[in-house]
Amino acid sequence: MRFISGTSFGGVSEQQFTLGEIPGVLWTPEGATGTRPLILLGHGGGEHKKAPHIVVRARRFVAECGFAVVAVDVPAHGDRPKEEEYDRIATENQARADAGEELAPLIAGFQALVARQTVPEWRAVLDAVQELDYVGPGPAGYWGVCLGCGLGVPFVAAEPRVRAAVLGLGGALASAEAAARITVPVEFLLQWDDERVPRAQGLALFDAFASAEKTLHANPGGHGDIPAFELDSTLRFFARHLG
Amino acid sequence: MRFISGTSFGGVSEQQFTLGEIPGVLWTPEGATGTRPLILLGHGGGEHKKAPHIVVRARRFVAECGFAVVAVDVPAHGDRPKEEEYDRIATENQARADAGEELAPLIAGFQALVARQTVPEWRAVLDAVQELDYVGPGPAGYWGVCLGCGLGVPFVAAEPRVRAAVLGLGGALASAEAAARITVPVEFLLQWDDERVPRAQGLALFDAFASAEKTLHANPGGHGDIPAFELDSTLRFFARHLG
């Protein structure tokens, strides 16, 4: 893990790093010492580790809960090089969707492919960040919607350090099998009029989690319209389970 | 409105009253003066105005938000006399359910009948309580699940003083028509494995609210298993909309 730049304001330190080929950002309380919970934030499709909503979330987790937060670029996103295979599949899927094919199964197949790469990458990120003495081996949480849900479900299913997860805007077709292996508390965000994930698919994914504590928060509006008050709820959810 | 007894502890004053034939309880901050938001709590079937969960909720709304809270007995519940017609219908419905008939339409019909009586009663309760100078004409909220949802939906639809409502454990069959006239913010509680309200009925009722801001909170478990953290959420919901 190599730190390449760092800034600090409002009590929150932000450091850019690379871990092998993976570019990432780590947010921690300024001057932090000792072990603390760590949240991994998964960005959406076409976004990157410093998408504005990711930065807002990260800063609030740090400032209000004292957590450490890390986000990394998904392959072919942000500061990472294009991947010919992914590009080819994305172009192909777009053409198939334009020709009237249902979008959800195409997204599902693509996310399953990328997850085979991101699950081990994200586990390596947890390993590296938790070796820092101001993060340490505390409990971990995961937050991700959309692509961050498609990649997050197999990650949360595979990684026992993750003790609570906020997921959403994903469907059963992509994720039900891995979701059935998740037993930690889940807060699941569903947009009632999601133009990308059919409502029944989202409800079926919520149904699939094996967690004894899982809570579905559904709100009106499209894929991008999660209301601001859900971030307050997310903070309380993680504070309750990791704090 | 006639007060018949009063106690006070932990900063919360509790007064029993009657308004005509309606027995009720009013909770307010001890020594309150001036106008404040008022929450009407609707109890469940077979319960009454001082059911333990009603008292817990009332005390928290008063202690943590400074609200006034009122609950009254539904006809044929608590301190109110039996109603032969309701008894006859309830017995008849039980027999039909025992004989294998679907429960939801039977409950729906019964609640519609009772609501014709409770909507004007509850409006009269708001009138009377808001004349007290330590409650006054502030915004009102409504909380009710199960029978409290079946009776609450037509009440919220009819009563413009109600600016926000927490409803749940109800279905579209009973309430969709009135729900489509509700435009205030709604937090809707659904139990994922509700043995009394089919899941699709609950989801369809959430769908029916005309509110621009409505949020569905679904949790695993049966009709009586709403998790404790939902009360925290309810408090924040009312604080956000009435506070």
Short mmCIF file of C-alpha atoms in Angstrom, two decimals:
data_model
loop_
_atom_site.label_atom_id
_atom_site.label_comp_id
_atom_site.label_asym_id
_atom_site.label_seq_id
_atom_site.Cartn_x
_atom_site.Cartn_y
_atom_site.Cartn_z
CA MET A 1 0.00 0.00 0.00
CA ARG A 2 1.53 3.27 -1.14
CA PHE A 3 0.12 6.68 -0.12
CA ILE A 4 0.47 9.20 -2.94
CA SER A 5 -1.21 12.33 -1.56
CA GLY A 6 -3.06 13.57 1.46
CA THR A 7 -5.23 16.50 2.56
CA SER A 8 -7.21 17.27 5.65
CA PHE A 9 -10.09 19.57 6.46
CA GLY A 10 -13.00 19.74 8.84
CA GLY A 11 -11.36 17.12 11.06
CA VAL A 12 -11.31 14.53 8.24
CA SER A 13 -8.07 13.32 6.69
CA GLU A 14 -8.22 12.08 3.07
CA GLN A 15 -5.35 10.06 1.62
CA GLN A 16 -5.07 8.72 -1.92
CA PHE A 17 -3.21 5.42 -2.27
CA THR A 18 -2.49 2.56 -4.60
CA LEU A 19 -2.47 -1.09 -3.62
CA GLY A 20 -0.82 -2.88 -6.51
CA GLU A 21 -2.93 -1.80 -9.50
CA ILE A 22 -5.84 -0.62 -7.36
CA PRO A 23 -6.20 3.15 -6.79
CA GLY A 24 -8.04 4.06 -3.60
CA VAL A 25 -8.89 6.74 -1.07
CA LEU A 26 -8.86 6.41 2.70
CA TRP A 27 -10.74 8.79 4.99
CA THR A 28 -9.99 8.81 8.73
CA PRO A 29 -10.48 11.20 11.62
CA GLU A 30 -7.63 13.72 11.67
CA GLY A 31 -4.99 12.62 14.14
CA ALA A 32 -6.73 9.26 14.71
CA THR A 33 -4.99 6.63 16.83
CA GLY A 34 -6.16 3.11 17.64
CA THR A 35 -8.63 0.64 16.22
CA ARG A 36 -11.96 1.71 14.68
CA PRO A 37 -14.70 0.28 12.44
CA LEU A 38 -13.93 0.43 8.72
CA ILE A 39 -16.55 1.00 6.00
CA LEU A 40 -15.84 0.03 2.41
CA LEU A 41 -17.87 2.14 -0.05
CA GLY A 42 -18.61 0.63 -3.47
CA HIS A 43 -19.27 3.19 -6.22
CA GLY A 44 -21.87 2.87 -8.97
CA GLY A 45 -21.48 2.05 -12.66
CA GLY A 46 -19.66 4.79 -14.57
CA GLU A 47 -18.63 6.45 -11.30
CA HIS A 48 -15.36 6.29 -9.37
CA LYS A 49 -13.92 6.30 -5.84
CA LYS A 50 -14.34 10.06 -5.45
CA ALA A 51 -17.84 10.49 -6.92
CA PRO A 52 -19.44 13.39 -5.01
CA HIS A 53 -21.99 11.23 -3.16
CA ILE A 54 -19.19 8.84 -2.12
CA VAL A 55 -17.13 11.70 -0.67
CA VAL A 56 -20.17 13.12 1.17
CA ARG A 57 -20.94 9.71 2.69
CA ALA A 58 -17.31 9.05 3.63
CA ARG A 59 -16.88 12.41 5.36
CA ARG A 60 -20.07 11.95 7.39
CA PHE A 61 -19.11 8.40 8.50
CA VAL A 62 -15.75 9.75 9.68
CA ALA A 63 -16.95 13.03 11.22
CA GLU A 64 -20.09 11.69 12.91
CA CYS A 65 -19.11 8.12 13.80
CA GLY A 66 -15.30 8.21 13.98
CA PHE A 67 -15.08 5.38 11.46
CA ALA A 68 -12.40 4.84 8.81
CA VAL A 69 -13.77 4.72 5.25
CA VAL A 70 -12.14 3.38 2.10
CA ALA A 71 -13.22 3.46 -1.55
CA VAL A 72 -11.39 2.06 -4.55
CA ASP A 73 -11.95 2.28 -8.29
CA VAL A 74 -13.72 -0.71 -9.81
CA PRO A 75 -11.80 -2.12 -12.82
CA ALA A 76 -12.24 0.09 -15.92
CA HIS A 77 -13.49 2.99 -13.77
CA GLY A 78 -11.86 6.17 -12.43
CA ASP A 79 -8.05 6.06 -12.59
CA ARG A 80 -7.92 2.47 -13.84
CA PRO A 81 -7.19 1.57 -17.47
CA LYS A 82 -9.93 0.45 -19.80
CA GLU A 83 -10.45 -3.30 -20.01
CA GLU A 84 -11.01 -4.49 -23.54
CA GLU A 85 -13.14 -7.44 -22.48
CA TYR A 86 -15.43 -5.32 -20.30
CA ASP A 87 -15.69 -2.67 -23.02
CA ARG A 88 -16.65 -5.26 -25.59
CA ILE A 89 -19.32 -6.76 -23.32
CA ALA A 90 -20.71 -3.32 -22.36
CA THR A 91 -20.98 -2.31 -26.03
CA GLU A 92 -22.60 -5.61 -26.88
CA ASN A 93 -25.09 -5.30 -24.01
CA GLN A 94 -25.99 -1.74 -25.02
CA ALA A 95 -26.72 -2.95 -28.54
CA ARG A 96 -28.84 -5.82 -27.21
CA ALA A 97 -30.76 -3.47 -24.92
CA ASP A 98 -31.29 -1.00 -27.80
CA ALA A 99 -32.65 -3.91 -29.81
CA GLY A 100 -35.28 -4.44 -27.10
CA GLU A 101 -33.66 -7.14 -24.97
CA GLU A 102 -34.41 -6.99 -21.24
CA LEU A 103 -31.70 -5.03 -19.42
CA ALA A 104 -31.67 -6.76 -16.02
CA PRO A 105 -30.20 -10.14 -17.12
CA LEU A 106 -27.50 -8.35 -19.15
CA ILE A 107 -26.47 -6.26 -16.14
CA ALA A 108 -26.56 -9.36 -13.95
CA GLY A 109 -24.17 -11.28 -16.19
CA PHE A 110 -21.78 -8.37 -16.42
CA GLN A 111 -21.70 -7.77 -12.67
CA ALA A 112 -21.07 -11.45 -11.96
CA LEU A 113 -18.05 -11.29 -14.26
CA VAL A 114 -16.60 -8.15 -12.64
CA ALA A 115 -17.27 -9.49 -9.12
CA ARG A 116 -14.89 -12.40 -9.77
CA GLN A 117 -12.18 -9.73 -9.91
CA THR A 118 -13.40 -7.26 -7.25
CA VAL A 119 -14.10 -9.71 -4.40
CA PRO A 120 -10.41 -10.66 -3.99
CA GLU A 121 -9.34 -7.05 -4.67
CA TRP A 122 -11.58 -5.68 -1.91
CA ARG A 123 -10.47 -8.36 0.54
CA ALA A 124 -6.88 -7.30 -0.14
CA VAL A 125 -7.86 -3.67 0.49
CA LEU A 126 -9.36 -4.61 3.89
CA ASP A 127 -6.16 -6.54 4.71
CA ALA A 128 -3.94 -3.57 3.85
CA VAL A 129 -6.03 -0.83 5.49
CA GLN A 130 -6.54 -2.81 8.69
CA GLU A 131 -2.77 -3.08 9.08
CA LEU A 132 -2.59 0.68 9.66
CA ASP A 133 -2.38 1.24 13.42
CA TYR A 134 -5.02 4.02 13.24
CA VAL A 135 -7.54 1.64 11.63
CA GLY A 136 -6.68 -1.81 12.98
CA PRO A 137 -8.70 -5.03 13.06
CA GLY A 138 -12.10 -3.59 14.01
CA PRO A 139 -15.44 -4.68 12.53
CA ALA A 140 -16.06 -3.76 8.88
CA GLY A 141 -19.15 -2.55 7.06
CA TYR A 142 -20.04 -2.29 3.39
CA TRP A 143 -22.16 0.30 1.56
CA GLY A 144 -23.00 0.02 -2.14
CA VAL A 145 -25.97 0.48 -4.46
CA CYS A 146 -26.43 -0.24 -8.17
CA LEU A 147 -23.09 -1.67 -9.39
CA GLY A 148 -21.99 -1.34 -5.77
CA CYS A 149 -24.77 -3.78 -4.85
CA GLY A 150 -24.06 -6.21 -7.70
CA LEU A 151 -20.40 -6.35 -6.64
CA GLY A 152 -21.14 -5.89 -2.95
CA VAL A 153 -23.43 -8.87 -2.43
CA PRO A 154 -20.79 -11.47 -3.40
CA PHE A 155 -18.20 -9.51 -1.40
CA VAL A 156 -20.30 -9.38 1.78
CA ALA A 157 -21.16 -13.07 1.33
CA ALA A 158 -17.45 -13.96 1.07
CA GLU A 159 -15.94 -11.71 3.74
CA PRO A 160 -16.56 -12.53 7.40
CA ARG A 161 -15.04 -9.23 8.60
CA VAL A 162 -18.11 -7.42 7.19
CA ARG A 163 -20.63 -7.30 10.06
CA ALA A 164 -23.31 -5.06 8.48
CA ALA A 165 -24.14 -3.89 4.96
CA VAL A 166 -26.25 -1.26 3.25
CA LEU A 167 -27.13 -2.43 -0.26
CA GLY A 168 -29.72 -1.48 -2.83
CA LEU A 169 -30.83 -0.77 -6.39
CA GLY A 170 -30.02 -4.35 -7.30
CA GLY A 171 -32.08 -7.36 -8.28
CA ALA A 172 -32.42 -11.04 -7.50
CA LEU A 173 -31.37 -12.15 -10.95
CA ALA A 174 -27.86 -10.82 -10.38
CA SER A 175 -27.46 -11.49 -6.71
CA ALA A 176 -29.97 -13.88 -5.09
CA GLU A 177 -27.59 -16.83 -4.88
CA ALA A 178 -24.87 -14.92 -3.01
CA ALA A 179 -27.49 -13.01 -0.98
CA ALA A 180 -28.70 -16.32 0.44
CA ARG A 181 -25.25 -16.74 2.04
CA ILE A 182 -25.41 -13.34 3.80
CA THR A 183 -26.43 -13.51 7.46
CA VAL A 184 -25.27 -10.11 8.79
CA PRO A 185 -27.73 -7.22 9.25
CA VAL A 186 -28.67 -5.61 5.93
CA GLU A 187 -30.40 -2.30 5.18
CA PHE A 188 -31.68 -2.57 1.62
CA LEU A 189 -32.62 0.50 -0.44
CA LEU A 190 -35.17 0.10 -3.21
CA GLN A 191 -36.47 2.81 -5.52
CA TRP A 192 -40.15 2.15 -6.13
CA ASP A 193 -40.08 3.42 -9.72
CA ASP A 194 -36.57 2.21 -10.62
CA GLU A 195 -36.26 2.27 -14.40
CA ARG A 196 -33.27 -0.11 -14.34
CA VAL A 197 -34.22 -2.71 -11.74
CA PRO A 198 -37.77 -4.10 -11.97
CA ARG A 199 -39.56 -3.70 -8.63
CA ALA A 200 -40.22 -7.44 -8.29
CA GLN A 201 -36.50 -8.12 -8.82
CA GLY A 202 -35.54 -5.74 -6.02
CA LEU A 203 -38.13 -7.19 -3.64
CA ALA A 204 -36.95 -10.71 -4.48
CA LEU A 205 -33.37 -9.75 -3.67
CA PHE A 206 -34.43 -8.38 -0.28
CA ASP A 207 -36.31 -11.64 0.25
CA ALA A 208 -33.18 -13.66 -0.58
CA PHE A 209 -30.91 -12.35 2.20
CA ALA A 210 -30.58 -14.97 4.94
CA SER A 211 -30.04 -12.25 7.58
CA ALA A 212 -32.24 -12.43 10.69
CA GLU A 213 -32.12 -8.63 10.77
CA LYS A 214 -32.77 -7.07 7.40
CA THR A 215 -34.78 -3.97 6.70
CA LEU A 216 -36.13 -2.77 3.37
CA HIS A 217 -36.40 0.98 2.79
CA ALA A 218 -38.40 1.70 -0.35
CA ASN A 219 -38.98 5.23 -1.60
CA PRO A 220 -40.76 6.68 -4.64
CA GLY A 221 -38.73 7.81 -7.63
CA GLY A 222 -36.25 6.50 -10.13
CA HIS A 223 -32.86 4.81 -9.89
CA GLY A 224 -31.03 8.01 -8.95
CA ASP A 225 -33.61 9.46 -6.55
CA ILE A 226 -32.71 7.94 -3.14
CA PRO A 227 -33.87 10.63 -0.70
CA ALA A 228 -31.33 12.47 1.45
CA PHE A 229 -32.85 11.22 4.71
CA GLU A 230 -31.68 7.69 3.87
CA LEU A 231 -28.10 8.77 4.51
CA ASP A 232 -29.09 9.69 8.07
CA SER A 233 -30.63 6.24 8.39
CA THR A 234 -27.48 4.59 7.01
CA LEU A 235 -25.34 6.39 9.58
CA ARG A 236 -27.54 5.17 12.41
CA PHE A 237 -27.60 1.64 10.98
CA PHE A 238 -23.81 1.41 10.95
CA ALA A 239 -23.50 3.12 14.33
CA ARG A 240 -25.91 0.55 15.78
CA HIS A 241 -24.09 -2.46 14.35
CA LEU A 242 -20.43 -1.42 14.29
CA GLY A 243 -20.22 1.40 16.83
CA MET B 1 -64.00 17.13 27.43
CA ARG B 2 -63.87 16.02 31.05
CA PHE B 3 -60.64 15.06 32.82
CA ILE B 4 -61.20 12.23 35.29
CA SER B 5 -57.71 11.49 36.65
CA GLY B 6 -54.12 12.55 36.22
CA THR B 7 -50.63 11.39 37.13
CA SER B 8 -47.17 12.59 36.25
CA PHE B 9 -43.74 11.02 36.26
CA GLY B 10 -40.47 11.35 34.42
CA GLY B 11 -41.52 14.77 33.13
CA VAL B 12 -44.61 13.36 31.38
CA SER B 13 -48.12 14.17 32.51
CA GLU B 14 -50.84 11.59 31.77
CA GLN B 15 -54.52 12.55 32.03
CA GLN B 16 -57.51 10.27 31.47
CA PHE B 17 -60.58 11.98 30.02
CA THR B 18 -63.92 11.38 28.40
CA LEU B 19 -65.26 13.27 25.43
CA GLY B 20 -68.94 12.38 25.27
CA GLU B 21 -68.88 8.59 25.12
CA ILE B 22 -65.23 8.39 24.11
CA PRO B 23 -62.68 7.50 26.83
CA GLY B 24 -59.18 8.81 26.14
CA VAL B 25 -55.73 9.56 27.51
CA LEU B 26 -53.68 12.69 26.93
CA TRP B 27 -49.92 12.79 27.48
CA THR B 28 -48.13 16.15 27.58
CA PRO B 29 -44.84 17.47 28.93
CA GLU B 30 -45.19 18.23 32.65
CA GLY B 31 -45.89 21.93 33.11
CA ALA B 32 -46.27 22.51 29.36
CA THR B 33 -47.45 25.89 28.14
CA GLY B 34 -48.10 26.99 24.57
CA THR B 35 -48.78 25.31 21.24
CA ARG B 36 -47.14 22.02 20.23
CA PRO B 37 -47.57 19.26 17.65
CA LEU B 38 -50.18 16.63 18.57
CA ILE B 39 -49.93 12.93 17.70
CA LEU B 40 -53.03 10.74 17.69
CA LEU B 41 -52.16 7.08 18.38
CA GLY B 42 -54.56 4.44 17.04
CA HIS B 43 -54.45 1.12 18.93
CA GLY B 44 -54.70 -2.34 17.37
CA GLY B 45 -57.57 -4.80 17.29
CA GLY B 46 -58.36 -6.22 20.73
CA GLU B 47 -56.15 -3.58 22.36
CA HIS B 48 -57.05 -0.29 24.03
CA LYS B 49 -55.82 3.27 24.58
CA LYS B 50 -53.33 2.22 27.28
CA ALA B 51 -51.89 -0.90 25.65
CA PRO B 52 -48.25 -1.11 26.81
CA HIS B 53 -46.74 -0.30 23.39
CA ILE B 54 -49.07 2.71 23.08
CA VAL B 55 -47.93 4.08 26.45
CA VAL B 56 -44.24 3.51 25.57
CA ARG B 57 -44.67 5.35 22.27
CA ALA B 58 -46.65 8.20 23.84
CA ARG B 59 -44.10 8.78 26.59
CA ARG B 60 -41.21 8.86 24.11
CA PHE B 61 -42.99 11.33 21.79
CA VAL B 62 -43.59 13.61 24.77
CA ALA B 63 -40.21 13.21 26.49
CA GLU B 64 -38.02 13.32 23.38
CA CYS B 65 -39.97 15.64 21.07
CA GLY B 66 -42.10 17.74 23.43
CA PHE B 67 -45.24 16.72 21.54
CA ALA B 68 -48.72 16.17 22.97
CA VAL B 69 -50.10 12.66 22.39
CA VAL B 70 -53.67 11.41 22.61
CA ALA B 71 -55.16 7.92 22.36
CA VAL B 72 -58.80 6.92 22.65
CA ASP B 73 -60.58 3.58 22.82
CA VAL B 74 -62.00 2.35 19.53
CA PRO B 75 -65.71 1.39 19.84
CA ALA B 76 -66.12 -1.98 21.61
CA HIS B 77 -62.54 -1.80 22.96
CA GLY B 78 -61.04 -0.83 26.33
CA ASP B 79 -63.49 1.03 28.56
CA ARG B 80 -66.22 1.19 25.91
CA PRO B 81 -69.31 -1.04 25.97
CA LYS B 82 -69.63 -3.99 23.65
CA GLU B 83 -71.43 -3.29 20.39
CA GLU B 84 -73.80 -6.05 19.43
CA GLU B 85 -73.45 -5.42 15.73
CA TYR B 86 -69.64 -5.53 15.82
CA ASP B 87 -69.71 -8.64 18.02
CA ARG B 88 -72.02 -10.39 15.63
CA ILE B 89 -69.84 -9.53 12.62
CA ALA B 90 -66.63 -10.52 14.41
CA THR B 91 -68.09 -13.89 15.41
CA GLU B 92 -69.39 -14.42 11.90
CA ASN B 93 -65.99 -13.51 10.37
CA GLN B 94 -64.17 -15.87 12.74
CA ALA B 95 -66.48 -18.70 11.68
CA ARG B 96 -65.93 -17.89 8.00
CA ALA B 97 -62.13 -17.76 8.49
CA ASP B 98 -62.21 -21.07 10.40
CA ALA B 99 -64.14 -22.52 7.46
CA GLY B 100 -61.23 -21.56 5.20
CA GLU B 101 -62.37 -18.21 3.84
CA GLU B 102 -59.62 -15.66 3.15
CA LEU B 103 -59.15 -13.40 6.17
CA ALA B 104 -58.09 -10.14 4.49
CA PRO B 105 -61.41 -9.23 2.80
CA LEU B 106 -63.29 -9.99 6.03
CA ILE B 107 -61.01 -7.68 8.03
CA ALA B 108 -61.30 -5.04 5.31
CA GLY B 109 -65.08 -5.00 5.43
CA PHE B 110 -65.14 -4.81 9.20
CA GLN B 111 -62.63 -1.95 9.38
CA ALA B 112 -64.53 0.06 6.77
CA LEU B 113 -67.64 -0.24 8.93
CA VAL B 114 -65.88 0.85 12.14
CA ALA B 115 -64.09 3.72 10.35
CA ARG B 116 -67.44 5.32 9.56
CA GLN B 117 -67.76 5.82 13.30
CA THR B 118 -64.13 6.54 14.28
CA VAL B 119 -63.29 9.19 11.66
CA PRO B 120 -65.78 11.73 13.08
CA GLU B 121 -64.92 10.67 16.66
CA TRP B 122 -61.19 11.27 16.14
CA ARG B 123 -61.80 14.62 14.46
CA ALA B 124 -63.83 15.62 17.52
CA VAL B 125 -60.92 14.51 19.74
CA LEU B 126 -58.49 16.73 17.78
CA ASP B 127 -60.95 19.63 18.11
CA ALA B 128 -61.21 19.24 21.87
CA VAL B 129 -57.54 18.59 22.63
CA GLN B 130 -56.36 21.47 20.45
CA GLU B 131 -58.55 23.84 22.48
CA LEU B 132 -56.32 23.26 25.51
CA ASP B 133 -53.90 26.18 25.75
CA TYR B 134 -50.94 23.81 26.37
CA VAL B 135 -51.65 21.93 23.11
CA GLY B 136 -53.18 24.51 20.77
CA PRO B 137 -53.61 24.49 16.99
CA GLY B 138 -50.23 23.01 15.99
CA PRO B 139 -49.69 20.43 13.25
CA ALA B 140 -51.01 16.93 13.95
CA GLY B 141 -49.60 13.49 13.19
CA TYR B 142 -51.13 10.03 13.22
CA TRP B 143 -49.59 6.67 14.17
CA GLY B 144 -51.45 3.38 13.79
CA VAL B 145 -50.80 -0.16 12.59
CA CYS B 146 -53.12 -3.14 12.07
CA LEU B 147 -56.62 -1.92 13.09
CA GLY B 148 -54.93 1.46 13.66
CA CYS B 149 -54.01 1.45 9.96
CA GLY B 150 -57.41 0.30 8.73
CA LEU B 151 -59.05 3.09 10.74
CA GLY B 152 -56.15 5.51 10.30
CA VAL B 153 -56.05 5.63 6.51
CA PRO B 154 -59.60 7.03 6.13
CA PHE B 155 -58.92 9.39 9.06
CA VAL B 156 -55.69 10.78 7.60
CA ALA B 157 -57.38 11.10 4.20
CA ALA B 158 -60.23 13.10 5.74
CA GLU B 159 -58.36 15.31 8.19
CA PRO B 160 -56.22 18.17 6.83
CA ARG B 161 -54.67 18.90 10.24
CA VAL B 162 -52.73 15.62 9.95
CA ARG B 163 -49.43 16.53 8.27
CA ALA B 164 -47.58 13.20 8.58
CA ALA B 165 -48.57 9.62 9.32
CA VAL B 166 -46.94 6.35 10.31
CA LEU B 167 -49.13 3.47 9.18
CA GLY B 168 -48.60 -0.23 8.62
CA LEU B 169 -49.70 -3.87 8.83
CA GLY B 170 -52.61 -3.06 6.55
CA GLY B 171 -53.55 -4.02 3.04
CA ALA B 172 -54.82 -2.46 -0.16
CA LEU B 173 -58.10 -4.32 -0.09
CA ALA B 174 -59.18 -2.43 3.03
CA SER B 175 -57.57 0.90 2.39
CA ALA B 176 -56.36 1.60 -1.16
CA GLU B 177 -59.21 3.91 -2.08
CA ALA B 178 -58.72 6.25 0.89
CA ALA B 179 -54.92 5.91 0.63
CA ALA B 180 -55.08 7.43 -2.85
CA ARG B 181 -56.41 10.62 -1.24
CA ILE B 182 -53.47 10.91 1.20
CA THR B 183 -50.75 13.33 0.11
CA VAL B 184 -48.87 13.97 3.36
CA PRO B 185 -45.59 12.16 4.13
CA VAL B 186 -46.16 8.54 5.16
CA GLU B 187 -43.83 6.03 6.80
CA PHE B 188 -45.34 2.60 6.15
CA LEU B 189 -44.40 -0.47 8.22
CA LEU B 190 -44.74 -3.88 6.62
CA GLN B 191 -43.91 -7.23 8.21
CA TRP B 192 -42.40 -9.44 5.53
CA ASP B 193 -43.93 -12.64 6.91
CA ASP B 194 -47.21 -11.15 8.15
CA GLU B 195 -49.64 -14.01 8.75
CA ARG B 196 -52.65 -11.68 8.64
CA VAL B 197 -51.91 -9.31 5.76
CA PRO B 198 -50.63 -10.93 2.53
CA ARG B 199 -47.33 -9.33 1.46
CA ALA B 200 -48.70 -8.28 -1.92
CA GLN B 201 -51.62 -6.53 -0.18
CA GLY B 202 -49.26 -4.53 2.03
CA LEU B 203 -47.03 -3.55 -0.91
CA ALA B 204 -50.11 -2.54 -2.90
CA LEU B 205 -51.28 -0.30 -0.07
CA PHE B 206 -47.88 1.42 0.06
CA ASP B 207 -48.15 1.85 -3.70
CA ALA B 208 -51.60 3.43 -3.35
CA PHE B 209 -50.60 6.44 -1.19
CA ALA B 210 -50.55 9.59 -3.32
CA SER B 211 -47.84 11.15 -1.10
CA ALA B 212 -44.76 12.52 -2.85
CA GLU B 213 -42.77 11.48 0.23
CA LYS B 214 -43.59 7.99 1.39
CA THR B 215 -41.16 5.44 2.71
CA LEU B 216 -41.73 1.73 3.15
CA HIS B 217 -39.93 -0.03 6.01
CA ALA B 218 -40.24 -3.80 5.68
CA ASN B 219 -38.76 -6.18 8.25
CA PRO B 220 -38.75 -9.95 8.60
CA GLY B 221 -41.17 -11.61 11.00
CA GLY B 222 -44.86 -11.90 11.69
CA HIS B 223 -47.65 -9.42 12.37
CA GLY B 224 -46.48 -8.67 15.91
CA ASP B 225 -42.74 -8.56 15.30
CA ILE B 226 -42.04 -4.93 14.32
CA PRO B 227 -38.45 -4.41 15.52
CA ALA B 228 -37.72 -1.94 18.30
CA PHE B 229 -35.51 0.25 16.09
CA GLU B 230 -38.59 1.26 14.08
CA LEU B 231 -39.78 3.34 17.03
CA ASP B 232 -36.56 5.37 16.82
CA SER B 233 -37.27 5.86 13.14
CA THR B 234 -40.87 6.91 13.86
CA LEU B 235 -39.64 9.54 16.32
CA ARG B 236 -37.27 11.01 13.76
CA PHE B 237 -39.96 10.91 11.07
CA PHE B 238 -42.39 12.95 13.17
CA ALA B 239 -39.63 15.27 14.41
CA ARG B 240 -38.68 15.94 10.77
CA HIS B 241 -42.22 16.68 9.62
CA LEU B 242 -43.90 18.23 12.65
CA GLY B 243 -41.01 19.51 14.78
#
